[in-house]
Coordinates of C-alpha atoms and ligand atoms in Angstrom, one line a residue:
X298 CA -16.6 -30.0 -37.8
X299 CA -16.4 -26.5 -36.7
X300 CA -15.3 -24.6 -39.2
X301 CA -14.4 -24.7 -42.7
X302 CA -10.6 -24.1 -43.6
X303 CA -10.2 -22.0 -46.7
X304 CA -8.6 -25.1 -48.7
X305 CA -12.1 -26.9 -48.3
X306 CA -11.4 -29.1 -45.5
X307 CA -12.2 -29.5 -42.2
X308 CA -9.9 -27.6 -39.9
X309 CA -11.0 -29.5 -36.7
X310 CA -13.4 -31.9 -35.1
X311 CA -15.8 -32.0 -32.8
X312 CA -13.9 -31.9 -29.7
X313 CA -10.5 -31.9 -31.2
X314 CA -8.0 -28.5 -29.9
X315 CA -8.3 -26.3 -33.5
X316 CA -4.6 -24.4 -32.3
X317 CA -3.1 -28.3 -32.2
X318 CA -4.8 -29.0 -35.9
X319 CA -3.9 -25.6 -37.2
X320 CA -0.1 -25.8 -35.7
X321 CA -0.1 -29.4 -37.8
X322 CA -1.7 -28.3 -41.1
X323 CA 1.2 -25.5 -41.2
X324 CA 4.0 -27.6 -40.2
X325 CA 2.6 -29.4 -43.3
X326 CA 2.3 -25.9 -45.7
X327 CA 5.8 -24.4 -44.1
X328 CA 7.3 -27.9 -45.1
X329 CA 7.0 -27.2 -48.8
X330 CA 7.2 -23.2 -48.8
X331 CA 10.6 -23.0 -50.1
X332 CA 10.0 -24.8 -53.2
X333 CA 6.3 -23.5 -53.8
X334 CA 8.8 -19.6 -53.4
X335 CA 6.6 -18.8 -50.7
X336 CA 9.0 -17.3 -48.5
X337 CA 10.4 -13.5 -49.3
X338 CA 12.5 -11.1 -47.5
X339 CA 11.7 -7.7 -46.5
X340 CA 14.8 -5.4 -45.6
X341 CA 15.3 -3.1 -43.3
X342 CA 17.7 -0.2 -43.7
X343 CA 20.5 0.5 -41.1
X344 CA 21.7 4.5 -41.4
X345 CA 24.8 6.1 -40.1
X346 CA 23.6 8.0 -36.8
X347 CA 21.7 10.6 -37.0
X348 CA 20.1 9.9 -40.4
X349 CA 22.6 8.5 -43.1
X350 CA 24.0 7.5 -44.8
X351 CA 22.9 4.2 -45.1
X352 CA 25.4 1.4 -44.7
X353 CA 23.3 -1.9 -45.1
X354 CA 20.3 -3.8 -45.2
X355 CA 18.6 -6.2 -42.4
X356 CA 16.9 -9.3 -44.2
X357 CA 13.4 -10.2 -42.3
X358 CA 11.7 -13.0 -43.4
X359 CA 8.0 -13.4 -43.6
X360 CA 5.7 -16.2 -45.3
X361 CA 3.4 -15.5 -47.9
X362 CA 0.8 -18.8 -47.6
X363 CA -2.2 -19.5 -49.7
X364 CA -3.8 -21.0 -46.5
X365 CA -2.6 -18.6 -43.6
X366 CA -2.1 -15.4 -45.0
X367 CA 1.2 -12.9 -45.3
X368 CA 2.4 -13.9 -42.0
X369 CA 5.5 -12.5 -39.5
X370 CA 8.4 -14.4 -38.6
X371 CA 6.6 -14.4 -35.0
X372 CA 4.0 -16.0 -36.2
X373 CA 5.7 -19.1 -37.7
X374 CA 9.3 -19.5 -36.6
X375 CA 8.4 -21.0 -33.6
X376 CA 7.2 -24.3 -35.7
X377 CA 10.0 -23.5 -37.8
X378 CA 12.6 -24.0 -35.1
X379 CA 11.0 -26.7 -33.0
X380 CA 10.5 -28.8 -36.5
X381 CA 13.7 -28.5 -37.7
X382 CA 12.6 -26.5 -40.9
X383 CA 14.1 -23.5 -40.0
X384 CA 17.4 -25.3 -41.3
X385 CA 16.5 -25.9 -45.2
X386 CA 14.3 -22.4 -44.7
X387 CA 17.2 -20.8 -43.2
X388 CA 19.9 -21.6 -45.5
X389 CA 17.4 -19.8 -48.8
X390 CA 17.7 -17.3 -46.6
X391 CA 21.5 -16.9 -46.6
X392 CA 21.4 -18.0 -50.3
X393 CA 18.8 -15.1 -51.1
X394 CA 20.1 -12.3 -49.1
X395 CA 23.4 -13.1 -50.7
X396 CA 21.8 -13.1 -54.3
X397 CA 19.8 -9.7 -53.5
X398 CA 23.0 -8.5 -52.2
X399 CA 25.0 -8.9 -55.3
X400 CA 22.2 -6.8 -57.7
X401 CA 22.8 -4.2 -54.9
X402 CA 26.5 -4.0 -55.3
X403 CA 25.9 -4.3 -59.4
X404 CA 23.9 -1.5 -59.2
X405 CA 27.0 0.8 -57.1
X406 CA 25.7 0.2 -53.7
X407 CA 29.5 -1.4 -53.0
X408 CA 29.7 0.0 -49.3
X409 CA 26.1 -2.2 -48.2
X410 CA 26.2 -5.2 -46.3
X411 CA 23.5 -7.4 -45.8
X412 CA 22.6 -8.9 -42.3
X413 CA 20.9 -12.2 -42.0
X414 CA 19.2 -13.3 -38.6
X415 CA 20.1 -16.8 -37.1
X416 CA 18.7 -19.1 -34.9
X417 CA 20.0 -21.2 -32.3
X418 CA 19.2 -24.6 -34.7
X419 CA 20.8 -23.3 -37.6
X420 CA 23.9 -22.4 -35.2
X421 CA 24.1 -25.5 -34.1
X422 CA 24.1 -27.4 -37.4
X423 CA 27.0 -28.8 -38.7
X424 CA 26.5 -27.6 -42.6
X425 CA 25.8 -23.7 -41.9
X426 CA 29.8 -22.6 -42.5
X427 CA 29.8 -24.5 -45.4
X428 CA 26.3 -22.8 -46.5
X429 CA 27.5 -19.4 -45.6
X430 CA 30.9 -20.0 -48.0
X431 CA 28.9 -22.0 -50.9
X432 CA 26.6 -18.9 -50.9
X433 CA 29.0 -16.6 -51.0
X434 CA 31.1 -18.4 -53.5
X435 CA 28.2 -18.7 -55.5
X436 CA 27.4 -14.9 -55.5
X437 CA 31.3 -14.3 -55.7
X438 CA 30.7 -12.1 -53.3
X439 CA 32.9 -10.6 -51.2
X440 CA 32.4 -11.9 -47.0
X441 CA 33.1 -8.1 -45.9
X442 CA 29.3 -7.7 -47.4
X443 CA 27.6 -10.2 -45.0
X444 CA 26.8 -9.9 -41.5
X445 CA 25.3 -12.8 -39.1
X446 CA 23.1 -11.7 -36.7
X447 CA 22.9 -14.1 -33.6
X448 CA 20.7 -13.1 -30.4
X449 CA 22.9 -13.6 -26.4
X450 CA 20.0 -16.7 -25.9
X451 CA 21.0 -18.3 -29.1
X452 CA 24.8 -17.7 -28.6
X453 CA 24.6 -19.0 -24.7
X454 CA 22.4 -22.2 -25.7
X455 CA 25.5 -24.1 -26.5
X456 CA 28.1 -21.7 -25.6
X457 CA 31.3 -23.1 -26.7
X458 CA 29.8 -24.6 -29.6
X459 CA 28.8 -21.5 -30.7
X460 CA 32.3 -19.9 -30.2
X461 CA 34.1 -22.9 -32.3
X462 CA 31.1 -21.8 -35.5
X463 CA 31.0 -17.7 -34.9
X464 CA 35.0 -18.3 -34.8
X465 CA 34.9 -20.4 -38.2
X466 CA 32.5 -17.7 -39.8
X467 CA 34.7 -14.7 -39.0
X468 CA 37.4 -16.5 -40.4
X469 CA 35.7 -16.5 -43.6
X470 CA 35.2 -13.0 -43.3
X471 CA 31.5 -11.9 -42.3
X472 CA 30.9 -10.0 -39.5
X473 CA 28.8 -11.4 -36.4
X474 CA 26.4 -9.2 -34.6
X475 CA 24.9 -9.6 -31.0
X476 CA 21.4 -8.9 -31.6
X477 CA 18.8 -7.9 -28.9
X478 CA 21.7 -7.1 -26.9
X479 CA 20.8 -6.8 -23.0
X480 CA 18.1 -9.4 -22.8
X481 CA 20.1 -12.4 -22.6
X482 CA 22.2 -13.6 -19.2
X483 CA 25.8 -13.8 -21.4
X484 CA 28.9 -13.0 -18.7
X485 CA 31.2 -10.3 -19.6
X486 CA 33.8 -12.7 -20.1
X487 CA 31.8 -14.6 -22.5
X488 CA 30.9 -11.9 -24.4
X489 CA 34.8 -10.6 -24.7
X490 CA 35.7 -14.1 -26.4
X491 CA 32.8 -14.0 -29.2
X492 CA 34.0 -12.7 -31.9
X493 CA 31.6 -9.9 -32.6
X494 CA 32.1 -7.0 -34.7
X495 CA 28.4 -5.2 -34.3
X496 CA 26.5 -5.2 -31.1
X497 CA 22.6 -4.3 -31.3
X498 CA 21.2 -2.4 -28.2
X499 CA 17.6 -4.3 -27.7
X500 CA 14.6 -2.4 -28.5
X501 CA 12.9 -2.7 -25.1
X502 CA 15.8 -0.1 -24.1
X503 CA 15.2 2.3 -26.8
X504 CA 11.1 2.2 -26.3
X505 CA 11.7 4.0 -23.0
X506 CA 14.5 6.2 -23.6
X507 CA 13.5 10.2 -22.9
X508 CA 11.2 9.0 -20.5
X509 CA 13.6 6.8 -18.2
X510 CA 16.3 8.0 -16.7
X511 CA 17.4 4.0 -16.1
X512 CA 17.1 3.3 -19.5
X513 CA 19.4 6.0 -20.4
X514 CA 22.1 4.8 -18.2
X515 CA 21.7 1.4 -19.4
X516 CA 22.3 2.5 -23.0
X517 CA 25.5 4.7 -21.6
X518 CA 26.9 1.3 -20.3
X519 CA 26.0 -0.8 -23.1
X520 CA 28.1 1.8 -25.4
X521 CA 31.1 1.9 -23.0
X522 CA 31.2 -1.6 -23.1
X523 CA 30.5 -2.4 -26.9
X524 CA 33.3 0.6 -27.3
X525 CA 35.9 -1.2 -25.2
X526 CA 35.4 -4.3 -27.2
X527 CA 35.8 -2.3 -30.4
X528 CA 32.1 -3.1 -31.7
X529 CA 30.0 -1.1 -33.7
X530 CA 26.8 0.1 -31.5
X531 CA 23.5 -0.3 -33.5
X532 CA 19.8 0.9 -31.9
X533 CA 17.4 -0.8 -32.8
X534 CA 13.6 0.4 -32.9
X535 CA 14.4 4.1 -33.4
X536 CA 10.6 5.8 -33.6
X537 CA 10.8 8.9 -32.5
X538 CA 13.2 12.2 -33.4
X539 CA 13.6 12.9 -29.5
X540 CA 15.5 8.5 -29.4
X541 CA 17.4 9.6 -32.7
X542 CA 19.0 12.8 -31.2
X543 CA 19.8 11.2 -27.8
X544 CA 21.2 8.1 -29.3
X545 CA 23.4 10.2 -31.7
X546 CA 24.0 12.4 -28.5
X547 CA 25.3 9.5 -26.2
X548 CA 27.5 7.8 -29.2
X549 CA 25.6 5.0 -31.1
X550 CA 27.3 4.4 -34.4
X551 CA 24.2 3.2 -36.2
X552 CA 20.7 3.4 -36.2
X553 CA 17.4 1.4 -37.2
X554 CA 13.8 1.8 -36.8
X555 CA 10.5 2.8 -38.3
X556 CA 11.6 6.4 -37.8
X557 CA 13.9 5.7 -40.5
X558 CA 12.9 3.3 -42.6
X559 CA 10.3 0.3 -42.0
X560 CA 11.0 -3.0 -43.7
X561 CA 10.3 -3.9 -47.2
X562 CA 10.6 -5.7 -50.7
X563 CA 13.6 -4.1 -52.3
X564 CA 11.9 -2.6 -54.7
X565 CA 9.9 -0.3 -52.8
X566 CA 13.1 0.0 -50.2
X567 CA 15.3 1.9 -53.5
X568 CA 12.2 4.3 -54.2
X569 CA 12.3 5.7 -50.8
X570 CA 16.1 5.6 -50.3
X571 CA 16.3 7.4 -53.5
X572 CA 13.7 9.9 -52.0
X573 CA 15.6 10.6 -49.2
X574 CA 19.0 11.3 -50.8
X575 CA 17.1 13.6 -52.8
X576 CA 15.7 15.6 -49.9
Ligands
C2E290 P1 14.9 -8.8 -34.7 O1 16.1 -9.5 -35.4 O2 15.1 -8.2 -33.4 O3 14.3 -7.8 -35.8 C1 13.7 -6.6 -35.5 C2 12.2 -6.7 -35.5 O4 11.7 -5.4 -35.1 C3 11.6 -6.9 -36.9 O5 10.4 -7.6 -36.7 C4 11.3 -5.5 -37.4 O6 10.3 -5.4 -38.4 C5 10.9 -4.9 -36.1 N1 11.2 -3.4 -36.1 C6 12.1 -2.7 -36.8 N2 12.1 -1.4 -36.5 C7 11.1 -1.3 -35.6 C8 10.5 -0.1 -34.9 O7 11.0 1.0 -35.0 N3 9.5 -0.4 -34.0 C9 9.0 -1.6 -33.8 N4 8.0 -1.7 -32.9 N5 9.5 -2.7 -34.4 C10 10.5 -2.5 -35.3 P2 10.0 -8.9 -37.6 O8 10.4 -8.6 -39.0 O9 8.6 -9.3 -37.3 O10 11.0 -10.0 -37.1 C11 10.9 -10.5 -35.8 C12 12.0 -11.4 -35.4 O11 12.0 -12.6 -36.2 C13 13.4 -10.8 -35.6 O12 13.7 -9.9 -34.6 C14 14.3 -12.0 -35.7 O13 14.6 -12.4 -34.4 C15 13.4 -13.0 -36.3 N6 13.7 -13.2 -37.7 C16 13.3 -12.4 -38.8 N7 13.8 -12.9 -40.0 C17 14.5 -14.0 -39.6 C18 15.2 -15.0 -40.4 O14 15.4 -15.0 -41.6 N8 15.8 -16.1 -39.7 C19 15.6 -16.2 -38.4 N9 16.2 -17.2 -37.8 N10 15.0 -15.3 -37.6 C20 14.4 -14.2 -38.2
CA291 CA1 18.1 -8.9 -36.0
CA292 CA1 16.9 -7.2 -32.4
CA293 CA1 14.0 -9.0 -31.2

């Protein structure tokens, strides 16, 4: 053996590939992280363009594991999604962003909605409209409050499948979002028979904005277009003043990004919205 895992056993033998072992051993610890409540959600604020007020919350997961560490969605959804897990992990996700969302709106904060990122497997599984309503129901919450996030890829994996669910969701009454908009290969046509309420401009467009003169005309379109389809436009990975004013400037609706607000436990998320209502 190698080296020593910090649970006392071996991590790997002689010989053996240690990323193949590791990748097994946390299959095995993400297996039972619902019911040992290892999993939380951060939130990330999304403000009215330029800089409020806010109008709801974006629910990011991350894993808090005795063996690996506080790790990132990056670092584990992967294994999530090609195990199947991320069904069973993903529905306390809905369940808890629902329950987190009703102590908002008990606590006045009635115009917030929560937004919950989805995967292609949980999209594709035949319990997740019944999920979304038991939550709900179970929260009596009202559907205006919840919004599904769904990426172009995971959308375009099984398109018409996809339509029938996002079509059964909005009938419930949550919103669907096209997140990382831009990256995926989803026709025009395609896009105009989802029903999607919120459209999210990718980050990699924002990242470049003030420097490139493409990116900027990208953006113009992607508005036009999300505008003539009646969607909200959302930026994504706002960091700097100069994105904020040009975004405002060229007609996003909302905005999101470390400039703003970074993600984090609710707690310290109504400190610092406090804070800035203040200012
Ligand atoms: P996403 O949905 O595109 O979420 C935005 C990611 O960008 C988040 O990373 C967020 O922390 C980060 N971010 C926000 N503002 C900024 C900024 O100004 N600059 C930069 N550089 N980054 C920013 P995170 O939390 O690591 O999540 C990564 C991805 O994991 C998400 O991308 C989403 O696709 C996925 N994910 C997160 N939570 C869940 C979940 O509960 N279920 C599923 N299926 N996927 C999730
Ligand atoms: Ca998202
Ligand atoms: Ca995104
Ligand atoms: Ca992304």
């Amino acid at each position: 053996a190698k080296k020593q895992g910090r649970n006392g056993y071996c991590f790997f033998e002689h010989g053996m590939n240690a990323n193949v072992h590791l990748q097994m051993q946390m299959q095995q610890n993400l297996r039972q992280a619902v019911s040992r409540n290892e999993l939380v959600l951060h939130y990330q604020p999304k403000f009215v363009a330029p800089a409020g007020p806010m109008t709801g919350l974006e629910a990011l997961l991350r894993w808090q594991s005795p063996d690996h560490g506080f790790l990132s969605p990056d670092r584990f959804l992967p294994l999530a999604e090609s195990s199947g897990l991320i069904v069973p992990i993903g529905n306390w996700v809905i369940e808890e962003a629902c329950r987190q969302m009703r102590v908002w709106y008990d606590q006045g904060h009635r115009e917030w909605s929560v937004a919950v990122n989805l995967s292609a497997v949980q999209l594709e599984h035949h319990s997740l409209v019944d999920v979304v309503r038991e939550a709900l129901k179970k929260h009596s919450l009202d559907p205006s409050h919840l919004v599904l996030e769904i990426t172009e890829t995971t959308a375009m994996r099984n398109a018409e499948t996809s339509l029938t669910v996002l079509n059964k969701l909005s009938a419930l009454g949550v919103s669907i979002s096209i997140d990382d908009f831009g990256t995926g290969y989803s026709s025009l046509l395609y896009l105009k028979r989802l029903p999607a309420n919120e459209l999210k401009i990718d980050r990699g467009f924002i990242t470049e904005l003030a420097q490139d003169n493409d990116d900027e005309a990208i953006i113009q379109a992607i508005i036009a277009l999300g505008k003539t389809l009646d969607m909200r436009i959302v930026a994504e990975g706002v960091e700097t003043a100069e994105q904020q004013a040009l975004l405002t400037q060229l007609g996003c609706n909302t905005l999101q990004g470390y400039l703003l607000a970074r993600p984090a436990p609710p707690d310290a998320l109504l400190e610092k919205i406090a804070h800035m209502t203040k200012r």
